[in-house]
mmCIF file of C-alpha atoms in Angstrom:
data_model
loop_
_atom_site.group_PDB
_atom_site.id
_atom_site.type_symbol
_atom_site.label_atom_id
_atom_site.label_comp_id
_atom_site.label_asym_id
_atom_site.label_seq_id
_atom_site.Cartn_x
_atom_site.Cartn_y
_atom_site.Cartn_z
ATOM 1 C CA MET A 1 24.182 -6.041 26.243
ATOM 2 C CA LYS A 2 21.590 -3.556 25.111
ATOM 3 C CA ILE A 3 18.923 -2.915 22.475
ATOM 4 C CA TYR A 4 18.627 0.414 20.637
ATOM 5 C CA GLU A 5 14.949 0.832 19.840
ATOM 6 C CA PHE A 6 11.934 3.220 19.456
ATOM 7 C CA ALA A 7 9.357 1.752 21.786
ATOM 8 C CA GLN A 8 6.344 2.735 19.653
ATOM 9 C CA ALA A 9 7.696 0.976 16.539
ATOM 10 C CA PRO A 10 5.981 -2.373 15.895
ATOM 11 C CA ASN A 11 9.229 -4.291 15.269
ATOM 12 C CA CYS A 12 10.515 -3.015 18.690
ATOM 13 C CA ARG A 13 7.435 -4.322 20.399
ATOM 14 C CA ARG A 14 8.030 -7.663 18.786
ATOM 15 C CA VAL A 15 11.277 -8.008 20.535
ATOM 16 C CA ARG A 16 10.048 -6.653 23.883
ATOM 17 C CA MET A 17 7.074 -9.076 23.904
ATOM 18 C CA PHE A 18 9.308 -12.049 22.987
ATOM 19 C CA LEU A 19 11.977 -11.196 25.682
ATOM 20 C CA ALA A 20 9.011 -10.891 28.162
ATOM 21 C CA GLU A 21 7.788 -14.292 27.251
ATOM 22 C CA LYS A 22 11.296 -15.741 27.914
ATOM 23 C CA GLY A 23 11.676 -13.738 31.057
ATOM 24 C CA ILE A 24 14.760 -12.055 29.833
ATOM 25 C CA LYS A 25 15.525 -8.527 31.255
ATOM 26 C CA MET A 26 17.145 -6.001 28.812
ATOM 27 C CA GLU A 27 18.612 -2.572 28.802
ATOM 28 C CA TYR A 28 16.989 -0.348 26.225
ATOM 29 C CA VAL A 29 18.508 2.663 24.541
ATOM 30 C CA HIS A 30 15.890 5.186 23.131
ATOM 31 C CA VAL A 31 16.531 6.181 19.572
ATOM 32 C CA ASP A 32 14.085 8.882 18.301
ATOM 33 C CA ILE A 33 13.380 7.867 14.718
ATOM 34 C CA GLY A 34 10.878 10.650 14.241
ATOM 35 C CA LYS A 35 13.816 13.108 14.707
ATOM 36 C CA GLY A 36 16.029 10.910 12.556
ATOM 37 C CA GLU A 37 18.496 9.994 15.235
ATOM 38 C CA ASN A 38 18.875 6.609 13.518
ATOM 39 C CA LEU A 39 20.211 8.299 10.245
ATOM 40 C CA ALA A 40 23.266 9.678 12.078
ATOM 41 C CA GLU A 41 26.604 8.177 10.965
ATOM 42 C CA ASP A 42 27.455 6.766 14.368
ATOM 43 C CA TYR A 43 24.042 4.869 14.328
ATOM 44 C CA ARG A 44 24.746 3.406 10.881
ATOM 45 C CA ARG A 45 27.725 1.815 12.274
ATOM 46 C CA ARG A 46 25.423 -0.339 14.158
ATOM 47 C CA ASP A 47 23.029 -0.989 11.259
ATOM 48 C CA PRO A 48 23.855 0.308 7.682
ATOM 49 C CA ASN A 49 20.170 0.194 7.099
ATOM 50 C CA ALA A 50 19.522 2.671 10.027
ATOM 51 C CA LYS A 51 16.651 0.644 11.457
ATOM 52 C CA VAL A 52 15.404 -0.310 14.938
ATOM 53 C CA PRO A 53 15.820 -2.456 16.870
ATOM 54 C CA VAL A 54 19.439 -3.317 17.026
ATOM 55 C CA LEU A 55 20.917 -5.588 19.626
ATOM 56 C CA GLU A 56 24.494 -4.712 20.724
ATOM 57 C CA LEU A 57 26.349 -7.550 22.180
ATOM 58 C CA ASP A 58 28.923 -7.310 24.988
ATOM 59 C CA ASP A 59 31.698 -7.848 22.409
ATOM 60 C CA GLY A 60 30.583 -4.656 20.586
ATOM 61 C CA SER A 61 29.052 -6.447 17.607
ATOM 62 C CA HIS A 62 25.417 -5.938 16.426
ATOM 63 C CA ILE A 63 22.558 -7.912 15.353
ATOM 64 C CA ALA A 64 19.765 -5.971 13.483
ATOM 65 C CA GLU A 65 16.266 -7.156 12.404
ATOM 66 C CA SER A 66 13.701 -7.997 14.987
ATOM 67 C CA VAL A 67 13.453 -11.713 14.126
ATOM 68 C CA ALA A 68 17.163 -12.135 14.104
ATOM 69 C CA ILE A 69 17.388 -10.788 17.603
ATOM 70 C CA GLN A 70 14.498 -13.005 18.644
ATOM 71 C CA ARG A 71 16.352 -15.949 17.162
ATOM 72 C CA TYR A 72 19.566 -15.158 18.986
ATOM 73 C CA PHE A 73 17.713 -15.285 22.293
ATOM 74 C CA GLU A 74 15.917 -18.492 21.274
ATOM 75 C CA GLU A 75 19.171 -20.144 21.000
ATOM 76 C CA MET A 76 20.641 -18.703 24.177
ATOM 77 C CA HIS A 77 17.518 -19.313 26.199
ATOM 78 C CA PRO A 78 15.559 -22.113 24.710
ATOM 79 C CA GLU A 79 12.722 -22.182 27.119
ATOM 80 C CA PRO A 80 9.968 -21.848 26.454
ATOM 81 C CA PRO A 81 10.472 -22.605 22.768
ATOM 82 C CA LEU A 82 8.848 -19.963 20.556
ATOM 83 C CA PHE A 83 10.209 -20.854 17.171
ATOM 84 C CA GLY A 84 8.705 -24.462 16.998
ATOM 85 C CA ARG A 85 9.541 -27.803 18.618
ATOM 86 C CA ASP A 86 9.997 -30.140 15.581
ATOM 87 C CA ALA A 87 10.792 -29.818 11.933
ATOM 88 C CA LYS A 88 7.121 -29.281 10.610
ATOM 89 C CA GLU A 89 6.300 -26.873 13.514
ATOM 90 C CA LYS A 90 9.335 -24.885 12.845
ATOM 91 C CA ALA A 91 8.498 -24.634 9.236
ATOM 92 C CA LEU A 92 4.952 -23.538 9.990
ATOM 93 C CA VAL A 93 6.167 -20.870 12.424
ATOM 94 C CA GLU A 94 8.559 -19.591 9.669
ATOM 95 C CA MET A 95 5.591 -19.695 7.220
ATOM 96 C CA TRP A 96 3.280 -17.672 9.453
ATOM 97 C CA THR A 97 6.059 -15.234 10.496
ATOM 98 C CA ARG A 98 6.717 -14.524 6.747
ATOM 99 C CA ARG A 99 3.043 -14.203 5.987
ATOM 100 C CA GLY A 100 2.828 -11.695 8.849
ATOM 101 C CA ASP A 101 5.718 -9.730 7.448
ATOM 102 C CA PHE A 102 4.637 -9.780 3.768
ATOM 103 C CA ASN A 103 0.927 -9.568 4.071
ATOM 104 C CA MET A 104 0.424 -7.610 7.217
ATOM 105 C CA MET A 105 3.514 -5.781 8.276
ATOM 106 C CA PHE A 106 4.442 -4.771 4.750
ATOM 107 C CA ASN A 107 0.966 -3.659 3.845
ATOM 108 C CA VAL A 108 0.297 -1.718 6.990
ATOM 109 C CA GLY A 109 3.816 -0.256 6.954
ATOM 110 C CA MET A 110 3.368 0.994 3.385
ATOM 111 C CA CYS A 111 -0.016 2.379 4.231
ATOM 112 C CA PHE A 112 1.583 4.202 7.257
ATOM 113 C CA GLN A 113 4.791 5.522 5.314
ATOM 114 C CA HIS A 114 2.819 6.520 2.204
ATOM 115 C CA THR A 115 -0.406 8.079 3.694
ATOM 116 C CA THR A 116 0.704 9.738 6.958
ATOM 117 C CA GLY A 117 3.875 11.387 5.674
ATOM 118 C CA PHE A 118 5.675 10.442 8.917
ATOM 119 C CA PHE A 119 8.904 9.921 7.037
ATOM 120 C CA SER A 120 8.323 12.332 4.185
ATOM 121 C CA ASP A 121 11.319 14.219 5.082
ATOM 122 C CA ARG A 122 13.341 11.223 3.877
ATOM 123 C CA MET A 123 11.393 9.369 1.232
ATOM 124 C CA ARG A 124 9.135 9.923 -1.687
ATOM 125 C CA VAL A 125 5.429 9.205 -0.795
ATOM 126 C CA PHE A 126 2.895 7.658 -3.141
ATOM 127 C CA PRO A 127 -0.403 8.261 -1.360
ATOM 128 C CA GLU A 128 -2.491 6.044 -3.699
ATOM 129 C CA PHE A 129 -0.082 3.137 -3.406
ATOM 130 C CA GLY A 130 -0.410 3.580 0.494
ATOM 131 C CA GLU A 131 -4.203 3.331 0.372
ATOM 132 C CA GLU A 132 -3.978 0.368 -1.897
ATOM 133 C CA SER A 133 -1.576 -1.344 0.524
ATOM 134 C CA GLY A 134 -4.130 -0.589 3.358
ATOM 135 C CA LYS A 135 -6.807 -2.450 1.383
ATOM 136 C CA LYS A 136 -4.574 -5.364 0.955
ATOM 137 C CA ALA A 137 -3.959 -5.603 4.669
ATOM 138 C CA VAL A 138 -7.772 -5.704 5.119
ATOM 139 C CA GLN A 139 -8.022 -8.438 2.622
ATOM 140 C CA PHE A 140 -5.621 -10.465 4.506
ATOM 141 C CA PHE A 141 -7.895 -10.112 7.582
ATOM 142 C CA SER A 142 -10.169 -12.652 5.918
ATOM 143 C CA VAL A 143 -7.424 -15.127 5.406
ATOM 144 C CA LEU A 144 -6.456 -14.909 9.022
ATOM 145 C CA ASP A 145 -10.051 -15.021 10.328
ATOM 146 C CA GLN A 146 -10.780 -18.220 8.352
ATOM 147 C CA HIS A 147 -7.606 -19.784 9.587
ATOM 148 C CA LEU A 148 -8.214 -18.822 13.223
ATOM 149 C CA GLU A 149 -11.662 -20.314 13.148
ATOM 150 C CA GLU A 150 -10.031 -23.731 13.486
ATOM 151 C CA ASN A 151 -6.906 -22.778 15.083
ATOM 152 C CA ARG A 152 -6.294 -21.171 18.562
ATOM 153 C CA TYR A 153 -3.013 -19.691 17.376
ATOM 154 C CA LEU A 154 -1.374 -19.281 14.054
ATOM 155 C CA VAL A 155 0.233 -22.658 14.356
ATOM 156 C CA GLY A 156 -2.555 -24.729 15.853
ATOM 157 C CA ASP A 157 -2.513 -24.908 19.690
ATOM 158 C CA TYR A 158 1.188 -23.689 19.799
ATOM 159 C CA PHE A 159 1.743 -20.034 20.859
ATOM 160 C CA SER A 160 4.799 -18.845 18.795
ATOM 161 C CA VAL A 161 6.942 -16.019 17.667
ATOM 162 C CA ALA A 162 4.708 -15.966 14.589
ATOM 163 C CA ASP A 163 1.774 -14.848 16.789
ATOM 164 C CA ILE A 164 3.900 -12.162 18.317
ATOM 165 C CA GLY A 165 4.878 -10.808 14.896
ATOM 166 C CA MET A 166 1.400 -10.844 13.460
ATOM 167 C CA LEU A 167 -0.106 -9.265 16.519
ATOM 168 C CA CYS A 168 2.464 -6.422 16.577
ATOM 169 C CA SER A 169 1.833 -5.806 12.854
ATOM 170 C CA LEU A 170 -1.897 -5.865 13.195
ATOM 171 C CA ASP A 171 -1.951 -3.655 16.133
ATOM 172 C CA PHE A 172 0.289 -1.201 14.434
ATOM 173 C CA GLY A 173 -2.710 -0.839 11.794
ATOM 174 C CA LYS A 174 -4.435 1.329 14.426
ATOM 175 C CA ALA A 175 -2.036 4.218 13.370
ATOM 176 C CA VAL A 176 -3.707 4.291 9.989
ATOM 177 C CA LYS A 177 -7.237 3.190 11.139
ATOM 178 C CA LEU A 178 -6.908 -0.452 10.066
ATOM 179 C CA ARG A 179 -8.685 -2.454 12.678
ATOM 180 C CA PRO A 180 -10.640 -5.724 12.219
ATOM 181 C CA ASP A 181 -14.403 -5.245 12.892
ATOM 182 C CA PRO A 182 -15.399 -7.851 15.484
ATOM 183 C CA ALA A 183 -18.605 -8.600 13.653
ATOM 184 C CA GLN A 184 -16.796 -9.274 10.434
ATOM 185 C CA TYR A 185 -13.743 -10.960 11.810
ATOM 186 C CA PRO A 186 -14.726 -12.682 15.111
ATOM 187 C CA ASN A 187 -12.008 -15.211 15.045
ATOM 188 C CA LEU A 188 -9.173 -12.686 14.304
ATOM 189 C CA VAL A 189 -10.471 -10.408 17.039
ATOM 190 C CA ARG A 190 -10.781 -13.280 19.583
ATOM 191 C CA TRP A 191 -7.181 -14.182 18.859
ATOM 192 C CA ARG A 192 -6.034 -10.622 19.062
ATOM 193 C CA GLU A 193 -7.634 -10.063 22.449
ATOM 194 C CA GLU A 194 -6.356 -13.365 23.899
ATOM 195 C CA LEU A 195 -2.784 -12.296 22.893
ATOM 196 C CA ASN A 196 -3.189 -8.785 24.074
ATOM 197 C CA ALA A 197 -4.370 -10.121 27.529
ATOM 198 C CA ARG A 198 -0.891 -11.834 27.927
ATOM 199 C CA PRO A 199 1.404 -9.819 30.317
ATOM 200 C CA SER A 200 4.044 -9.851 27.650
ATOM 201 C CA ALA A 201 1.932 -7.795 25.286
ATOM 202 C CA SER A 202 2.326 -4.627 27.282
ATOM 203 C CA ALA A 203 6.029 -5.164 28.078
ATOM 204 C CA MET B 1 6.383 -35.208 -1.404
ATOM 205 C CA LYS B 2 6.373 -32.628 -4.122
ATOM 206 C CA ILE B 3 6.875 -28.868 -4.705
ATOM 207 C CA TYR B 4 4.497 -26.716 -6.750
ATOM 208 C CA GLU B 5 6.405 -23.962 -8.438
ATOM 209 C CA PHE B 6 7.200 -21.811 -11.324
ATOM 210 C CA ALA B 7 10.831 -22.279 -12.244
ATOM 211 C CA GLN B 8 11.497 -18.696 -13.341
ATOM 212 C CA ALA B 9 10.312 -17.253 -10.205
ATOM 213 C CA PRO B 10 13.109 -16.193 -7.744
ATOM 214 C CA ASN B 11 11.587 -17.695 -4.670
ATOM 215 C CA CYS B 12 11.351 -21.002 -6.410
ATOM 216 C CA ARG B 13 15.086 -20.790 -7.458
ATOM 217 C CA ARG B 14 15.793 -20.256 -3.728
ATOM 218 C CA VAL B 15 14.259 -23.567 -2.925
ATOM 219 C CA ARG B 16 15.837 -25.464 -5.781
ATOM 220 C CA MET B 17 19.449 -24.088 -4.979
ATOM 221 C CA PHE B 18 19.015 -24.936 -1.326
ATOM 222 C CA LEU B 19 17.868 -28.500 -2.116
ATOM 223 C CA ALA B 20 20.757 -28.920 -4.595
ATOM 224 C CA GLU B 21 23.372 -27.862 -1.892
ATOM 225 C CA LYS B 22 21.736 -30.416 0.493
ATOM 226 C CA GLY B 23 21.742 -33.142 -2.281
ATOM 227 C CA ILE B 24 17.943 -33.685 -1.980
ATOM 228 C CA LYS B 25 16.096 -34.921 -4.932
ATOM 229 C CA MET B 26 12.592 -33.526 -5.427
ATOM 230 C CA GLU B 27 9.456 -33.787 -7.620
ATOM 231 C CA TYR B 28 8.318 -30.529 -9.052
ATOM 232 C CA VAL B 29 4.851 -29.661 -10.335
ATOM 233 C CA HIS B 30 4.801 -26.656 -12.833
ATOM 234 C CA VAL B 31 2.211 -24.061 -11.993
ATOM 235 C CA ASP B 32 1.893 -21.392 -14.674
ATOM 236 C CA ILE B 33 1.477 -18.176 -12.593
ATOM 237 C CA GLY B 34 1.635 -16.058 -15.758
ATOM 238 C CA LYS B 35 -1.675 -17.816 -16.821
ATOM 239 C CA GLY B 36 -3.017 -17.485 -13.148
ATOM 240 C CA GLU B 37 -3.081 -21.275 -12.536
ATOM 241 C CA ASN B 38 -2.178 -20.365 -8.936
ATOM 242 C CA LEU B 39 -5.380 -18.424 -8.535
ATOM 243 C CA ALA B 40 -7.585 -21.332 -8.973
ATOM 244 C CA GLU B 41 -9.639 -22.565 -5.947
ATOM 245 C CA ASP B 42 -7.961 -25.884 -5.859
ATOM 246 C CA TYR B 43 -4.499 -24.200 -5.656
ATOM 247 C CA ARG B 44 -5.626 -22.022 -2.822
ATOM 248 C CA ARG B 45 -6.355 -24.970 -0.771
ATOM 249 C CA ARG B 46 -2.567 -25.469 -0.818
ATOM 250 C CA ASP B 47 -1.881 -21.839 -0.083
ATOM 251 C CA PRO B 48 -4.559 -19.216 0.683
ATOM 252 C CA ASN B 49 -2.060 -16.554 -0.561
ATOM 253 C CA ALA B 50 -1.920 -18.274 -3.944
ATOM 254 C CA LYS B 51 1.917 -18.165 -4.035
ATOM 255 C CA VAL B 52 4.631 -20.389 -5.297
ATOM 256 C CA PRO B 53 6.490 -22.371 -4.169
ATOM 257 C CA VAL B 54 4.454 -24.739 -1.942
ATOM 258 C CA LEU B 55 5.662 -27.920 -0.496
ATOM 259 C CA GLU B 56 3.067 -30.794 -0.277
ATOM 260 C CA LEU B 57 4.093 -33.364 2.407
ATOM 261 C CA ASP B 58 3.153 -36.962 2.037
ATOM 262 C CA ASP B 59 0.417 -36.556 4.791
ATOM 263 C CA GLY B 60 -1.207 -34.139 2.314
ATOM 264 C CA SER B 61 -0.477 -30.947 4.376
ATOM 265 C CA HIS B 62 1.261 -27.970 2.942
ATOM 266 C CA ILE B 63 4.085 -25.557 3.816
ATOM 267 C CA ALA B 64 4.242 -22.246 1.663
ATOM 268 C CA GLU B 65 7.000 -19.674 1.798
ATOM 269 C CA SER B 66 10.496 -20.436 0.459
ATOM 270 C CA VAL B 67 12.329 -19.968 3.583
ATOM 271 C CA ALA B 68 9.744 -22.027 5.574
ATOM 272 C CA ILE B 69 10.375 -24.915 3.049
ATOM 273 C CA GLN B 70 14.156 -24.471 3.345
ATOM 274 C CA ARG B 71 13.872 -24.538 7.135
ATOM 275 C CA TYR B 72 11.864 -27.814 7.069
ATOM 276 C CA PHE B 73 14.629 -29.541 5.010
ATOM 277 C CA GLU B 74 17.365 -28.003 7.262
ATOM 278 C CA GLU B 75 15.681 -29.696 10.184
ATOM 279 C CA MET B 76 15.148 -33.081 8.348
ATOM 280 C CA HIS B 77 18.589 -33.138 6.575
ATOM 281 C CA PRO B 78 20.919 -31.081 8.864
ATOM 282 C CA GLU B 79 24.079 -31.523 6.692
ATOM 283 C CA PRO B 80 25.421 -29.322 5.417
ATOM 284 C CA PRO B 81 24.069 -26.761 7.775
ATOM 285 C CA LEU B 82 22.929 -23.651 5.843
ATOM 286 C CA PHE B 83 21.066 -21.723 8.589
ATOM 287 C CA GLY B 84 24.063 -21.221 10.994
ATOM 288 C CA ARG B 85 25.953 -23.340 13.369
ATOM 289 C CA ASP B 86 25.697 -21.441 16.632
ATOM 290 C CA ALA B 87 23.506 -18.841 18.161
ATOM 291 C CA LYS B 88 25.208 -15.748 16.725
ATOM 292 C CA GLU B 89 25.699 -17.164 13.307
ATOM 293 C CA LYS B 90 22.030 -18.306 13.201
ATOM 294 C CA ALA B 91 21.039 -14.708 14.027
ATOM 295 C CA LEU B 92 23.360 -13.128 11.542
ATOM 296 C CA VAL B 93 21.890 -15.669 8.858
ATOM 297 C CA GLU B 94 18.444 -14.514 9.840
ATOM 298 C CA MET B 95 19.530 -10.862 9.698
ATOM 299 C CA TRP B 96 20.918 -11.097 6.161
ATOM 300 C CA THR B 97 18.001 -13.297 4.877
ATOM 301 C CA ARG B 98 15.628 -10.530 6.092
ATOM 302 C CA ARG B 99 17.747 -7.769 4.686
ATOM 303 C CA GLY B 100 17.723 -9.709 1.475
ATOM 304 C CA ASP B 101 13.909 -9.890 1.537
ATOM 305 C CA PHE B 102 13.303 -6.315 2.586
ATOM 306 C CA ASN B 103 15.979 -4.440 0.834
ATOM 307 C CA MET B 104 16.591 -6.492 -2.301
ATOM 308 C CA MET B 105 13.669 -8.930 -2.957
ATOM 309 C CA PHE B 106 10.984 -6.529 -1.950
ATOM 310 C CA ASN B 107 12.397 -3.511 -4.059
ATOM 311 C CA VAL B 108 13.157 -5.660 -7.127
ATOM 312 C CA GLY B 109 9.726 -7.321 -6.873
ATOM 313 C CA MET B 110 7.935 -4.018 -6.575
ATOM 314 C CA CYS B 111 9.866 -2.618 -9.511
ATOM 315 C CA PHE B 112 8.912 -5.690 -11.550
ATOM 316 C CA GLN B 113 5.276 -5.795 -10.591
ATOM 317 C CA HIS B 114 4.766 -2.023 -10.979
ATOM 318 C CA THR B 115 6.775 -1.274 -14.015
ATOM 319 C CA THR B 116 6.406 -4.444 -16.270
ATOM 320 C CA GLY B 117 2.648 -4.961 -15.786
ATOM 321 C CA PHE B 118 3.221 -8.756 -15.665
ATOM 322 C CA PHE B 119 0.439 -9.034 -13.160
ATOM 323 C CA SER B 120 -1.547 -6.014 -14.260
ATOM 324 C CA ASP B 121 -4.663 -8.342 -14.899
ATOM 325 C CA ARG B 122 -4.764 -8.961 -11.034
ATOM 326 C CA MET B 123 -3.386 -5.924 -9.306
ATOM 327 C CA ARG B 124 -3.275 -2.103 -9.610
ATOM 328 C CA VAL B 125 0.006 -0.844 -10.703
ATOM 329 C CA PHE B 126 1.923 2.395 -9.681
ATOM 330 C CA PRO B 127 4.742 2.785 -12.214
ATOM 331 C CA GLU B 128 6.367 5.672 -10.361
ATOM 332 C CA PHE B 129 6.390 3.649 -7.095
ATOM 333 C CA GLY B 130 7.885 0.748 -9.120
ATOM 334 C CA GLU B 131 10.726 3.062 -10.379
ATOM 335 C CA GLU B 132 11.412 4.381 -6.997
ATOM 336 C CA SER B 133 11.700 0.799 -5.733
ATOM 337 C CA GLY B 134 14.237 0.002 -8.308
ATOM 338 C CA LYS B 135 16.346 2.967 -7.204
ATOM 339 C CA LYS B 136 16.215 1.592 -3.584
ATOM 340 C CA ALA B 137 17.477 -1.721 -4.619
ATOM 341 C CA VAL B 138 20.369 -0.040 -6.371
ATOM 342 C CA GLN B 139 21.117 1.991 -3.270
ATOM 343 C CA PHE B 140 21.233 -1.263 -1.451
ATOM 344 C CA PHE B 141 24.041 -2.488 -3.901
ATOM 345 C CA SER B 142 26.343 -0.083 -2.063
ATOM 346 C CA VAL B 143 25.692 -1.553 1.363
ATOM 347 C CA LEU B 144 26.131 -5.039 -0.059
ATOM 348 C CA ASP B 145 29.417 -3.994 -1.871
ATOM 349 C CA GLN B 146 30.845 -2.325 1.218
ATOM 350 C CA HIS B 147 30.027 -5.484 3.365
ATOM 351 C CA LEU B 148 31.427 -7.882 0.829
ATOM 352 C CA GLU B 149 34.664 -5.964 0.685
ATOM 353 C CA GLU B 150 35.638 -7.540 3.978
ATOM 354 C CA ASN B 151 33.493 -10.729 3.818
ATOM 355 C CA ARG B 152 33.568 -13.645 1.453
ATOM 356 C CA TYR B 153 29.908 -14.344 2.060
ATOM 357 C CA LEU B 154 27.204 -12.387 3.714
ATOM 358 C CA VAL B 155 27.983 -14.094 7.043
ATOM 359 C CA GLY B 156 31.754 -13.986 6.971
ATOM 360 C CA ASP B 157 33.441 -17.088 5.697
ATOM 361 C CA TYR B 158 30.165 -19.111 6.134
ATOM 362 C CA PHE B 159 28.054 -19.967 3.005
ATOM 363 C CA SER B 160 24.419 -19.855 4.036
ATOM 364 C CA VAL B 161 20.808 -19.604 2.953
ATOM 365 C CA ALA B 162 21.185 -15.868 3.264
ATOM 366 C CA ASP B 163 23.499 -15.971 0.314
ATOM 367 C CA ILE B 164 21.010 -18.117 -1.723
ATOM 368 C CA GLY B 165 18.168 -15.749 -0.960
ATOM 369 C CA MET B 166 20.111 -12.638 -1.788
ATOM 370 C CA LEU B 167 21.555 -14.050 -4.972
ATOM 371 C CA CYS B 168 18.210 -15.166 -6.296
ATOM 372 C CA SER B 169 16.683 -11.732 -5.490
ATOM 373 C CA LEU B 170 19.709 -9.866 -6.997
ATOM 374 C CA ASP B 171 19.547 -12.003 -10.055
ATOM 375 C CA PHE B 172 15.893 -11.473 -10.613
ATOM 376 C CA GLY B 173 16.683 -7.768 -11.012
ATOM 377 C CA LYS B 174 17.782 -8.635 -14.522
ATOM 378 C CA ALA B 175 14.090 -8.825 -15.401
ATOM 379 C CA VAL B 176 13.970 -5.026 -14.855
ATOM 380 C CA LYS B 177 17.545 -4.283 -15.952
ATOM 381 C CA LEU B 178 18.793 -3.857 -12.414
ATOM 382 C CA ARG B 179 22.333 -5.358 -12.602
ATOM 383 C CA PRO B 180 25.226 -4.285 -10.506
ATOM 384 C CA ASP B 181 28.063 -2.651 -12.588
ATOM 385 C CA PRO B 182 31.384 -4.451 -11.986
ATOM 386 C CA ALA B 183 33.317 -1.153 -12.012
ATOM 387 C CA GLN B 184 31.125 0.409 -9.347
ATOM 388 C CA TYR B 185 30.331 -2.640 -7.226
ATOM 389 C CA PRO B 186 33.303 -5.024 -7.627
ATOM 390 C CA ASN B 187 32.864 -6.872 -4.451
ATOM 391 C CA LEU B 188 29.150 -7.450 -5.051
ATOM 392 C CA VAL B 189 29.894 -8.767 -8.522
ATOM 393 C CA ARG B 190 32.694 -10.901 -7.274
ATOM 394 C CA TRP B 191 30.399 -12.519 -4.702
ATOM 395 C CA ARG B 192 27.584 -12.994 -7.282
ATOM 396 C CA GLU B 193 30.005 -14.730 -9.795
ATOM 397 C CA GLU B 194 31.427 -16.923 -7.188
ATOM 398 C CA LEU B 195 27.929 -18.090 -6.181
ATOM 399 C CA ASN B 196 26.683 -18.518 -9.728
ATOM 400 C CA ALA B 197 29.584 -20.777 -10.317
ATOM 401 C CA ARG B 198 28.212 -23.298 -7.739
ATOM 402 C CA PRO B 199 26.498 -26.142 -9.490
ATOM 403 C CA SER B 200 23.438 -25.521 -7.233
ATOM 404 C CA ALA B 201 22.980 -22.110 -8.850
ATOM 405 C CA SER B 202 21.610 -23.597 -12.042
ATOM 406 C CA ALA B 203 19.614 -26.327 -10.403
#
């Protein structure tokens, strides 16, 4: 079993941090997405979307998408549970995971792709759309800060995969200078610092 | 228990179809997002992101995001299972749900938002980015068509919430004239027609 990944990518960090919380050791294979190694035909046999990370199982089959990989290991190694412990908690973890993907990762990612030109050899860039996406990420800082005023984690007192996803998406914002100001977003920064102090955060 | 929704919206259809497959009856409250009823302050107490659908539980708390609502009911009413039956199947359902969100719903949605001007009273539009997103959705038709050549559903012979999500995202493409040509994408169209023949598809 091994994971193909590009360690700097935020979705790869999501999986690394999750596995560290579970205490699962993993073999990693470096794929240089900057050089486009993921676009090669043999890589597309692992994932037709040519993304990282991809989990290769011992039977040779593949699971792509960070949260799909996390969910596989949640099922195989249930302790500690990171996707929720009852119906409502599982739904709230899902809700915050998706908010993290659509309101944070998406906006930060679009800002990165459309303003830095990192992938401009393989996509059309719209710099103004990228800047607008960055503004939307910052608008979401307010939603998060207000929520975290009354909640230690995204789902109350329960640390979950939603926190991991949101943290990795938020921290990726540094690449485009999107960082919450502690004076303006004290609860968000408190939450971020608490999470980044976990050993898994630097896995 | 009730769901706030705008029936024409693809993510609301996802929930309706899912509940129909489970045989769950629901009370729906119409929210006219065209008129911006979701942007009112009292609606934002249900979802700070002001989206539809939102599930209101009998204790007055809320669960937003279509897949989070689906997951709540999967836990409360496990039969028939629609999120997978073992670890690998659950992971593959998650993978295809996310591919549906990122490669289909996202691209169709961006095409819709940035080329039709439906929400131009509340967002900046970038028509060229919208057109480019539409092209990416069409590129993904090929990935799907190839996959569905050897698979009845997205996850082999197992009908799942991933099919529901992908179908609703794909069908939403009609709003921006993105429809797979049967001659070019025969497997994708065969799959779409089989799904749309289920009674739940028109729930």
